[in-house]
Short mmCIF file of C-alpha atoms in Angstrom, two decimals:
data_model
loop_
_atom_site.label_atom_id
_atom_site.label_comp_id
_atom_site.label_asym_id
_atom_site.label_seq_id
_atom_site.Cartn_x
_atom_site.Cartn_y
_atom_site.Cartn_z
CA MET I 1 106.60 -62.68 33.21
CA ALA I 2 108.68 -62.23 36.34
CA PRO I 3 108.62 -65.17 38.79
CA PRO I 4 106.06 -64.97 41.63
CA GLU I 5 106.94 -62.54 44.39
CA TRP I 6 110.07 -61.46 42.55
CA THR I 7 111.20 -57.88 42.08
CA PRO I 8 114.61 -56.44 41.21
CA SER I 9 115.05 -55.71 44.94
CA SER I 10 113.61 -58.91 46.46
CA TRP I 11 117.17 -60.19 46.96
CA ARG I 12 117.52 -57.67 49.80
CA LYS I 13 115.35 -59.87 52.06
CA LEU I 14 117.85 -62.75 51.96
CA PRO I 15 121.38 -63.39 53.26
CA VAL I 16 123.98 -61.98 50.91
CA LYS I 17 127.69 -62.58 50.43
CA GLN I 18 130.56 -60.64 48.86
CA GLN I 19 128.96 -57.18 49.17
CA ALA I 20 131.23 -54.23 49.86
CA PRO I 21 130.88 -52.61 53.32
CA TYR I 22 130.08 -49.02 52.32
CA PRO I 23 130.52 -46.62 55.26
CA ASP I 24 128.24 -43.94 53.76
CA GLU I 25 124.77 -45.37 53.10
CA LYS I 26 123.39 -42.00 52.00
CA ALA I 27 126.06 -41.61 49.32
CA LEU I 28 125.42 -45.19 48.20
CA LYS I 29 121.70 -44.51 47.78
CA GLN I 30 122.45 -41.35 45.79
CA ALA I 31 124.72 -43.31 43.45
CA HIS I 32 122.09 -46.03 43.01
CA ASP I 33 119.36 -43.45 42.34
CA LYS I 34 121.51 -41.81 39.67
CA LEU I 35 122.32 -45.14 38.01
CA LYS I 36 118.62 -45.96 37.75
CA THR I 37 118.10 -42.86 35.58
CA LEU I 38 120.91 -43.67 33.12
CA PRO I 39 120.36 -45.49 29.80
CA GLY I 40 121.05 -49.18 29.50
CA LEU I 41 124.42 -50.18 28.09
CA VAL I 42 122.89 -52.90 25.91
CA SER I 43 119.48 -53.30 24.32
CA VAL I 44 116.82 -55.91 24.97
CA ARG I 45 117.05 -56.90 21.31
CA GLU I 46 120.77 -57.54 21.71
CA ILE I 47 120.14 -59.75 24.75
CA GLU I 48 117.48 -61.67 22.84
CA ASP I 49 119.87 -62.10 19.89
CA LEU I 50 122.44 -63.62 22.23
CA LYS I 51 119.79 -65.94 23.69
CA THR I 52 119.00 -67.15 20.17
CA GLN I 53 122.65 -67.85 19.45
CA LEU I 54 123.11 -69.63 22.78
CA ALA I 55 120.12 -71.82 21.97
CA ASP I 56 122.13 -72.87 18.92
CA VAL I 57 125.09 -73.63 21.19
CA ALA I 58 122.87 -75.83 23.36
CA ALA I 59 121.71 -77.64 20.22
CA GLY I 60 125.28 -78.22 19.03
CA ARG I 61 125.10 -75.75 16.14
CA ARG I 62 127.50 -73.13 17.54
CA PHE I 63 130.49 -72.98 19.90
CA LEU I 64 130.84 -70.43 22.71
CA LEU I 65 134.05 -68.46 23.28
CA GLN I 66 134.06 -66.29 26.40
CA GLY I 67 137.15 -64.44 27.54
CA GLY I 68 138.80 -61.29 28.79
CA ASP I 69 140.36 -59.71 31.84
CA CYS I 70 140.12 -61.16 35.32
CA ALA I 71 139.20 -57.65 36.49
CA GLU I 72 139.13 -54.60 34.26
CA ARG I 73 140.91 -51.42 35.30
CA PHE I 74 139.70 -47.89 34.62
CA GLN I 75 143.13 -46.98 33.25
CA ASP I 76 142.79 -49.67 30.55
CA CYS I 77 139.88 -47.87 28.91
CA GLN I 78 142.18 -46.84 26.06
CA PRO I 79 141.75 -47.33 22.29
CA GLU I 80 144.84 -49.49 21.79
CA LEU I 81 144.07 -51.81 24.70
CA ILE I 82 140.41 -52.23 23.76
CA GLU I 83 141.48 -53.07 20.21
CA LYS I 84 143.88 -55.74 21.49
CA LYS I 85 141.15 -57.32 23.60
CA LEU I 86 138.82 -57.60 20.64
CA LYS I 87 141.52 -58.71 18.21
CA ILE I 88 142.52 -61.71 20.31
CA MET I 89 138.87 -62.76 20.74
CA ILE I 90 138.18 -62.51 17.01
CA GLN I 91 141.32 -64.37 15.96
CA MET I 92 140.75 -67.13 18.51
CA SER I 93 137.16 -67.49 17.36
CA LEU I 94 138.18 -67.96 13.72
CA VAL I 95 140.62 -70.68 14.72
CA LEU I 96 137.84 -72.40 16.67
CA VAL I 97 135.52 -72.12 13.66
CA TRP I 98 138.12 -74.13 11.75
CA GLY I 99 138.35 -76.76 14.48
CA ALA I 100 134.70 -77.08 15.48
CA ARG I 101 133.35 -76.63 11.95
CA MET I 102 130.60 -74.40 13.23
CA PRO I 103 130.08 -70.68 13.96
CA THR I 104 131.28 -69.24 17.25
CA VAL I 105 129.48 -67.00 19.71
CA ARG I 106 131.91 -64.40 21.07
CA VAL I 107 131.20 -63.07 24.55
CA ALA I 108 133.85 -60.77 26.03
CA ARG I 109 134.55 -60.35 29.74
CA MET I 110 134.50 -56.63 29.11
CA ALA I 111 132.63 -53.36 29.69
CA GLY I 112 131.70 -54.13 33.29
CA GLN I 113 133.99 -56.86 34.63
CA PHE I 114 135.27 -54.74 37.52
CA ALA I 115 134.07 -56.28 40.80
CA LYS I 116 135.85 -59.33 42.24
CA PRO I 117 134.91 -61.68 45.10
CA ARG I 118 137.40 -61.93 47.95
CA SER I 119 138.06 -64.57 50.59
CA SER I 120 138.44 -61.96 53.34
CA ASP I 121 137.25 -58.41 54.01
CA THR I 122 140.83 -57.39 54.83
CA GLU I 123 144.34 -58.15 53.59
CA MET I 124 147.91 -57.16 54.41
CA LEU I 125 149.54 -54.48 52.25
CA ASP I 126 153.06 -53.27 53.04
CA GLY I 127 152.74 -54.72 56.53
CA GLU I 128 149.46 -52.92 57.21
CA LYS I 129 145.98 -54.41 57.49
CA VAL I 130 143.69 -52.75 54.93
CA ALA I 131 140.32 -53.40 53.32
CA SER I 132 140.56 -55.97 50.53
CA PHE I 133 140.65 -54.71 46.96
CA ARG I 134 137.26 -55.59 45.46
CA GLY I 135 137.62 -54.14 41.98
CA GLU I 136 137.85 -50.59 40.67
CA ASN I 137 134.12 -49.96 40.70
CA ILE I 138 134.22 -50.55 44.48
CA ASN I 139 137.56 -49.28 45.78
CA GLY I 140 141.05 -48.45 44.53
CA TYR I 141 144.13 -50.65 44.49
CA GLU I 142 146.38 -48.22 46.37
CA LYS I 143 146.40 -48.29 50.17
CA GLU I 144 144.77 -44.88 50.56
CA GLN I 145 141.94 -45.85 48.16
CA ARG I 146 140.68 -48.96 49.94
CA THR I 147 137.51 -47.47 51.48
CA PRO I 148 134.54 -48.49 49.27
CA ASP I 149 133.37 -45.40 47.38
CA PRO I 150 129.85 -45.31 45.82
CA ASN I 151 131.01 -42.81 43.20
CA ARG I 152 133.13 -45.60 41.73
CA LEU I 153 129.92 -47.38 40.71
CA LEU I 154 129.17 -44.41 38.48
CA GLU I 155 132.74 -44.39 37.19
CA GLY I 156 132.38 -48.07 36.39
CA TYR I 157 129.19 -47.40 34.44
CA PHE I 158 130.75 -44.65 32.34
CA HIS I 159 133.98 -46.60 31.70
CA SER I 160 131.82 -49.54 30.62
CA ALA I 161 129.85 -47.29 28.28
CA ALA I 162 133.03 -45.87 26.74
CA THR I 163 134.59 -49.31 26.32
CA LEU I 164 131.47 -50.76 24.74
CA ASN I 165 130.98 -47.79 22.45
CA TYR I 166 134.55 -47.94 21.15
CA GLY I 167 134.34 -51.71 20.77
CA ARG I 168 131.28 -51.33 18.58
CA VAL I 169 133.04 -48.67 16.52
CA LEU I 170 135.96 -51.03 15.93
CA VAL I 171 133.73 -53.93 14.95
CA SER I 172 131.63 -51.83 12.57
CA SER I 173 134.68 -50.22 10.95
CA GLY I 174 136.54 -53.37 9.95
CA LEU I 175 138.52 -54.71 12.92
CA ALA I 176 136.64 -57.98 12.47
CA ASP I 177 137.39 -58.19 8.73
CA ILE I 178 138.08 -61.87 8.13
CA HIS I 179 140.46 -60.93 5.30
CA ASP I 180 143.02 -60.03 7.95
CA ALA I 181 143.30 -63.70 8.87
CA GLY I 182 146.13 -64.03 6.36
CA LYS I 183 148.08 -61.29 8.15
CA TRP I 184 148.11 -62.92 11.56
CA ASP I 185 151.30 -62.65 13.55
CA LEU I 186 152.60 -66.17 14.19
CA ASP I 187 155.98 -65.02 15.46
CA PHE I 188 155.21 -66.57 18.82
CA VAL I 189 155.72 -70.00 17.24
CA GLN I 190 158.74 -68.98 15.19
CA THR I 191 160.93 -71.51 16.99
CA SER I 192 158.16 -74.04 17.58
CA SER I 193 157.62 -77.24 15.62
CA ARG I 194 153.97 -76.22 15.49
CA ARG I 195 154.54 -73.14 13.32
CA GLU I 196 154.05 -75.00 10.04
CA GLU I 197 150.95 -76.69 11.41
CA TYR I 198 149.44 -73.39 12.56
CA GLN I 199 150.24 -71.75 9.25
CA HIS I 200 148.38 -74.60 7.56
CA MET I 201 145.32 -73.88 9.71
CA VAL I 202 145.41 -70.17 8.83
CA SER I 203 145.81 -71.07 5.15
CA GLU I 204 142.74 -73.28 5.33
CA ILE I 205 140.76 -70.41 6.84
CA THR I 206 141.80 -68.07 4.02
CA ASP I 207 141.20 -70.79 1.41
CA SER I 208 137.67 -71.10 2.75
CA LEU I 209 137.27 -67.36 2.28
CA HIS I 210 138.32 -67.68 -1.36
CA PHE I 211 135.76 -70.45 -1.80
CA VAL I 212 133.05 -68.17 -0.40
CA HIS I 213 134.07 -65.51 -2.94
CA MET I 214 133.74 -68.02 -5.77
CA CYS I 215 130.24 -68.82 -4.55
CA GLY I 216 129.26 -65.21 -5.16
CA VAL I 217 129.77 -63.55 -1.78
CA GLY I 218 131.81 -60.44 -2.48
CA ALA I 219 134.81 -59.22 -0.50
CA ASP I 220 132.76 -56.25 0.62
CA SER I 221 130.04 -58.38 2.18
CA PRO I 222 129.26 -57.15 5.70
CA HIS I 223 129.13 -60.78 6.84
CA LEU I 224 132.88 -61.01 6.23
CA LYS I 225 133.75 -57.69 7.85
CA THR I 226 131.80 -57.59 11.10
CA VAL I 227 130.90 -59.88 13.99
CA ASP I 228 128.44 -59.70 16.83
CA LEU I 229 129.94 -58.16 19.95
CA PHE I 230 128.43 -59.44 23.19
CA VAL I 231 129.73 -58.55 26.65
CA SER I 232 129.52 -60.16 30.06
CA HIS I 233 130.56 -59.83 33.68
CA GLU I 234 130.11 -61.54 37.01
CA GLY I 235 126.91 -60.35 38.68
CA LEU I 236 128.50 -59.70 42.05
CA GLU I 237 127.58 -56.25 43.40
CA LEU I 238 123.82 -56.70 43.56
CA GLY I 239 122.99 -53.08 44.34
CA TYR I 240 124.53 -52.08 41.01
CA GLU I 241 122.85 -54.93 39.12
CA GLU I 242 119.49 -53.90 40.57
CA THR I 243 119.90 -50.38 39.15
CA MET I 244 120.56 -51.85 35.69
CA THR I 245 117.41 -54.01 35.79
CA ARG I 246 114.56 -52.62 33.70
CA GLU I 247 111.06 -53.91 32.93
CA VAL I 248 110.11 -54.33 29.27
CA ASP I 249 106.74 -55.85 28.32
CA GLY I 250 106.35 -57.50 31.70
CA LYS I 251 109.83 -59.04 31.66
CA PHE I 252 112.93 -57.88 33.51
CA TYR I 253 116.28 -57.49 31.77
CA ASN I 254 119.65 -56.45 33.15
CA VAL I 255 120.62 -53.88 30.51
CA GLY I 256 124.08 -53.37 32.02
CA THR I 257 125.41 -56.34 30.04
CA ASP I 258 124.28 -59.16 27.77
CA PHE I 259 125.34 -62.15 29.89
CA LEU I 260 125.95 -62.46 33.63
CA TRP I 261 127.41 -65.30 35.61
CA ILE I 262 127.21 -66.37 39.24
CA GLY I 263 130.54 -67.03 40.89
CA ASP I 264 131.58 -70.12 42.81
CA ARG I 265 131.30 -68.19 46.10
CA THR I 266 127.82 -66.70 45.68
CA ARG I 267 125.64 -69.55 44.36
CA GLN I 268 123.99 -70.58 47.66
CA LEU I 269 120.46 -71.73 46.82
CA ASP I 270 118.73 -69.72 49.58
CA HIS I 271 120.85 -66.57 49.27
CA ALA I 272 120.48 -63.21 47.57
CA HIS I 273 122.41 -63.82 44.35
CA ILE I 274 120.25 -66.74 43.26
CA GLU I 275 117.15 -64.74 44.18
CA TYR I 276 118.23 -61.86 41.95
CA PHE I 277 119.32 -64.05 39.03
CA ARG I 278 116.13 -66.13 38.96
CA GLY I 279 114.07 -63.14 37.85
CA ILE I 280 116.05 -61.73 34.92
CA GLU I 281 115.71 -62.68 31.26
CA ASN I 282 119.43 -62.51 30.45
CA PRO I 283 121.30 -65.73 29.77
CA ILE I 284 123.09 -66.88 32.92
CA GLY I 285 126.35 -68.64 33.62
CA VAL I 286 127.00 -70.64 36.79
CA LYS I 287 130.54 -71.43 37.92
CA VAL I 288 130.78 -75.09 38.96
CA GLY I 289 133.84 -76.02 40.99
CA PRO I 290 134.97 -78.68 43.46
CA SER I 291 132.70 -77.26 46.17
CA MET I 292 129.54 -77.91 44.12
CA ALA I 293 127.80 -80.91 45.68
CA VAL I 294 126.27 -83.19 43.07
CA GLU I 295 122.90 -83.14 44.83
CA ASP I 296 122.81 -79.31 44.77
CA LEU I 297 123.43 -78.79 41.06
CA VAL I 298 120.05 -79.74 39.59
CA PRO I 299 117.97 -77.83 42.22
CA LEU I 300 120.10 -74.77 41.49
CA ILE I 301 119.51 -75.05 37.75
CA ARG I 302 115.77 -75.53 38.23
CA LYS I 303 115.49 -72.46 40.46
CA LEU I 304 117.21 -70.31 37.84
CA TRP I 305 115.54 -71.91 34.81
CA LYS I 306 111.78 -72.03 35.16
CA ASP I 307 110.91 -73.10 31.60
CA PRO I 308 113.75 -75.03 29.93
CA GLU I 309 111.65 -76.08 26.93
CA ALA I 310 110.67 -72.51 26.05
CA ASN I 311 114.05 -70.99 26.86
CA PRO I 312 116.87 -73.22 25.55
CA GLY I 313 120.41 -72.03 26.16
CA LYS I 314 119.42 -70.02 29.24
CA ILE I 315 121.95 -71.74 31.54
CA THR I 316 125.66 -72.19 30.88
CA LEU I 317 127.51 -74.33 33.41
CA ILE I 318 131.10 -73.09 33.53
CA THR I 319 133.20 -75.86 35.07
CA ARG I 320 136.44 -74.94 36.87
CA TYR I 321 137.78 -77.88 38.86
CA GLY I 322 141.53 -77.91 38.28
CA CYS I 323 143.55 -80.29 36.16
CA GLY I 324 143.92 -82.82 38.96
CA LYS I 325 140.23 -82.90 39.96
CA VAL I 326 138.27 -82.73 36.72
CA ALA I 327 138.38 -86.48 36.03
CA ASP I 328 136.75 -87.23 39.37
CA LEU I 329 134.16 -84.46 39.55
CA LEU I 330 132.95 -83.64 36.05
CA PRO I 331 131.45 -87.08 35.21
CA LYS I 332 129.27 -86.92 38.34
CA HIS I 333 127.93 -83.48 37.46
CA ILE I 334 127.27 -84.49 33.85
CA ALA I 335 125.39 -87.59 35.01
CA ALA I 336 123.19 -85.58 37.39
CA VAL I 337 122.22 -83.04 34.73
CA LYS I 338 121.56 -85.74 32.11
CA ALA I 339 119.39 -87.71 34.54
CA ALA I 340 117.29 -84.58 35.12
CA GLY I 341 116.79 -84.15 31.37
CA LEU I 342 118.23 -80.63 31.37
CA LYS I 343 119.97 -79.49 28.20
CA VAL I 344 122.43 -76.92 29.52
CA ILE I 345 125.48 -75.49 27.79
CA TRP I 346 128.66 -76.98 29.20
CA SER I 347 131.61 -74.60 29.12
CA CYS I 348 135.09 -75.14 30.52
CA ASP I 349 137.02 -72.51 32.49
CA PRO I 350 140.47 -74.14 32.74
CA CYS I 351 142.07 -71.11 34.40
CA HIS I 352 140.57 -70.69 37.87
CA GLY I 353 141.20 -74.17 39.20
CA ASN I 354 144.85 -74.14 38.18
CA THR I 355 146.18 -71.18 40.12
CA ILE I 356 149.36 -71.58 42.15
CA VAL I 357 151.68 -69.28 44.06
CA ALA I 358 155.22 -69.22 42.69
CA GLU I 359 158.22 -69.27 44.99
CA ASN I 360 158.71 -65.54 44.39
CA GLY I 361 155.18 -64.86 45.69
CA TYR I 362 153.47 -64.19 42.36
CA LYS I 363 150.13 -65.83 41.70
CA THR I 364 150.36 -67.68 38.39
CA ARG I 365 148.89 -70.47 36.27
CA PRO I 366 150.88 -73.16 34.43
CA PHE I 367 149.91 -73.36 30.76
CA ASP I 368 150.18 -77.16 30.71
CA ARG I 369 147.67 -77.46 33.55
CA ILE I 370 145.28 -75.08 31.78
CA PHE I 371 145.29 -77.03 28.55
CA GLY I 372 145.41 -80.30 30.46
CA GLU I 373 142.09 -79.57 32.14
CA LEU I 374 140.58 -78.47 28.85
CA GLU I 375 141.73 -81.62 27.08
CA GLN I 376 140.43 -83.91 29.80
CA THR I 377 137.11 -82.06 29.84
CA LEU I 378 136.63 -82.66 26.12
CA GLU I 379 137.34 -86.36 26.47
CA ILE I 380 135.06 -86.76 29.51
CA HIS I 381 132.15 -85.15 27.69
CA ARG I 382 132.66 -87.42 24.69
CA GLU I 383 132.79 -90.54 26.84
CA ALA I 384 129.65 -89.45 28.72
CA GLY I 385 127.68 -88.81 25.54
CA SER I 386 127.67 -85.11 26.36
CA ALA I 387 129.31 -82.23 24.51
CA LEU I 388 131.55 -79.35 25.45
CA GLY I 389 129.74 -76.30 24.10
CA GLY I 390 132.20 -73.57 25.00
CA VAL I 391 135.31 -72.30 26.74
CA HIS I 392 135.91 -69.48 29.20
CA PHE I 393 139.36 -67.90 29.60
CA GLU I 394 140.97 -65.10 31.54
CA LEU I 395 143.16 -63.57 28.87
CA THR I 396 144.53 -60.39 27.36
CA GLY I 397 145.80 -59.33 23.97
CA GLU I 398 148.87 -57.82 25.61
CA ASN I 399 152.31 -59.39 25.98
CA VAL I 400 152.13 -59.81 29.76
CA THR I 401 154.09 -62.37 31.80
CA GLU I 402 151.50 -63.71 34.25
CA CYS I 403 151.02 -67.39 33.34
CA ILE I 404 154.05 -69.68 33.11
CA GLY I 405 154.78 -72.00 30.20
CA GLY I 406 153.29 -71.78 26.74
CA PRO I 407 155.07 -71.08 23.45
CA GLN I 408 157.38 -68.42 24.93
CA GLY I 409 158.53 -70.68 27.74
CA ILE I 410 157.76 -68.13 30.47
CA ASP I 411 159.12 -69.29 33.82
CA GLU I 412 158.69 -68.05 37.38
CA GLY I 413 161.66 -65.72 37.05
CA ASP I 414 159.92 -63.92 34.17
CA LEU I 415 156.75 -63.12 36.12
CA PRO I 416 157.90 -59.70 37.45
CA LEU I 417 158.77 -58.46 33.93
CA ARG I 418 155.24 -57.54 32.79
CA TYR I 419 152.81 -58.58 35.52
CA THR I 420 150.06 -55.94 35.35
CA SER I 421 146.93 -57.74 36.61
CA TYR I 422 145.42 -56.38 39.83
CA CYS I 423 143.93 -59.79 40.59
CA ASP I 424 144.45 -63.11 38.83
CA PRO I 425 146.99 -64.01 36.12
CA ARG I 426 145.87 -63.97 32.48
CA LEU I 427 146.98 -65.79 29.36
CA ASN I 428 148.87 -63.37 27.11
CA TYR I 429 148.39 -63.01 23.34
CA SER I 430 150.78 -65.83 22.44
CA GLN I 431 149.43 -68.22 25.05
CA SER I 432 145.84 -67.43 24.06
CA MET I 433 146.53 -68.16 20.40
CA GLU I 434 148.42 -71.32 21.34
CA VAL I 435 145.51 -72.67 23.37
CA ALA I 436 143.10 -71.78 20.53
CA PHE I 437 145.20 -73.70 17.99
CA LEU I 438 145.57 -76.69 20.32
CA LEU I 439 141.86 -76.71 21.10
CA ALA I 440 140.98 -76.40 17.40
CA LYS I 441 143.23 -79.36 16.66
CA ASN I 442 141.48 -81.39 19.35
CA LEU I 443 138.04 -80.39 18.09
CA SER I 444 139.06 -81.32 14.55
CA VAL I 445 139.91 -84.84 15.75
CA HIS I 446 136.30 -85.14 16.87
CA HIS I 447 135.24 -84.19 13.33
CA ASP I 448 137.69 -86.70 11.77
CA LEU I 449 139.81 -83.87 10.36
CA ALA I 450 143.09 -85.12 11.81
CA PRO I 451 145.03 -88.39 11.52
CA LEU I 452 144.00 -91.17 13.89
CA ASN I 453 147.40 -91.21 15.58
CA GLU I 454 146.68 -87.67 16.83
CA LYS I 455 143.94 -89.12 19.05
CA SER I 456 146.35 -91.38 20.88
CA LYS I 457 148.86 -88.53 21.24
CA MET I 458 146.23 -86.29 22.82
CA ARG I 459 145.02 -88.97 25.22
CA LYS I 460 148.61 -89.66 26.24
CA ARG I 461 149.15 -85.93 26.85
CA SER I 462 146.06 -85.75 29.07
CA MET I 463 147.22 -88.75 31.10
CA GLU I 464 150.66 -87.22 31.58
CA ILE I 465 149.30 -83.88 32.71
CA SER I 466 146.86 -85.51 35.15
CA ASP I 467 149.67 -87.65 36.66
CA PRO I 468 150.06 -86.41 40.28
CA SER I 469 153.83 -86.61 39.99
CA LYS I 470 153.73 -83.98 37.26
CA ARG I 471 151.34 -81.56 38.93
CA LEU I 472 152.12 -78.39 40.83
CA ARG I 473 150.50 -77.51 44.15
CA ALA I 474 147.22 -75.75 43.54
CA VAL I 475 146.02 -72.90 45.67
CA ASP I 476 142.36 -72.61 46.64
CA LYS I 477 141.13 -69.28 45.41
#
C-alpha cells in the first residue's frame, strides 16, 4: 500500500530543487496530461523481477553493474550507438562474473537519462548569459534552444521508448550471445603488459562455456544467448515522474523506468524529491557524497524504506566521494548503516567525485583516480565487514576522448579530438573494459583466485593513488 497521506502529486506541497523554470504553465500542463495517457515504458512484472535480483545483490548472491551516458542525447537514438551501449555493458558484466564468481545484474543508464541537475539557473555561452542546459528533455544545447520547452518531455518519452524497444530487439536476437566472448576486441591492450592476462580471463570465460556444454546445456540454450535488460535514470524532473506513476493493486510504480536514483543535490529529507520517492515501489538509488552528514543518512534511508525485512534490496547507496576523500568518509557511513541494522546495497560511483578541469578548459576525469577510488572502496568494505555490492559508471561504447589516462594514454591535449558529451566526461570503450578487467582481478583476489602477492600490489597502488602529492585538483560538481 502507498504510505499514509502519499499520492503521486503530494511532493508538490513541499520545497523542491532542480526543477526547470517553464515560462508556459498551460503548455506544461498539456504535456503532462498527454504523458499520463501514454503506456508505461516498462512493466510492473519487470520492476518486480529487478527487485528480486537486487535482493540477491543485498544477500551477496549477485553483483550490480550500472552504467551509461551522463546525459543521453536525442540524436544518439540510433541503432549503431544503442548497440555499442549494450555491448559494453554485456562484455563488462561477463568479466565481472569471472571476477566476482556470481551472476551480475545489468542496469543501464539509458532510455530516460536526459535531465541533469545544475549548480545555477544560468551560465555563460559565447560571452552571453543564457539559461543553463538541463538535458534534452528540458531544453536544447544550442543558445537559441535554452528556453525550457514542455514538448521536449514528450520527445524524451518517445526517444526513450524507441531506445528501449530497439535494445530489447538486440538482446532477444543474439547481441547478448555469450559465445561472442571469444571474439572480443582486445586491441586496446595490444601494447600493454596486461594483454596476456586479459586474454587469459577471456579464455577462462569461454572454457567455462565449454564446461556448461559438456554438462548438457546446448549452444542454443536461451540462457546463453540473452540477458535481462533493465534501465534506470535519475528521478529529477518530478512533474514527468509523476505522469509515469501508475497504481496497480493498491501500489504505485513508476513505469517510466525500472530503477530511479536520487541525486546528491536533491536528497533533502523534508523536500519534494524524498516525498515522491518514498511512495513508489521501484528500487531506489541514493547518491552519497561528501556533503552527506553521517547523522542524516539513516533517517533518509528509513523514510524511503518503510519495511526493510519485507523488501530487501530496495535501497542502493551509491557512494561518490572522490579518490582523496573516500578513506575518511566511507567508513563513517558504513558504521552508521551497520549500527542501524539496515542491509542496503553498497555501490561505488568512482566517476563523479573525480572530475577536474583541464588547463584547456575541458572537464575531464583521470582514470587512475577513478580506479583508485574503486580500489579503496573495496578494501574499506572488507575491513569494515561490509561488502561492495555493485559499481556505477558514466561510460560509452564509443571511442571518445573525455577521460584522461587509461590503456590508450589519453592526455589533456587529446580531449578536443572526440569530446562529444554535453555534460560530464565518460569512460570510453577501452577505458571501460580496462576498469572491468582491473576490478575483476581485484574481486578475484577476494575469492582467492589470484596469487597472494597481488594483494600487496593492489594495496600499494591504492596508497599511491591516495597520496596527496599524486592527486589532481578536484572540482566540486
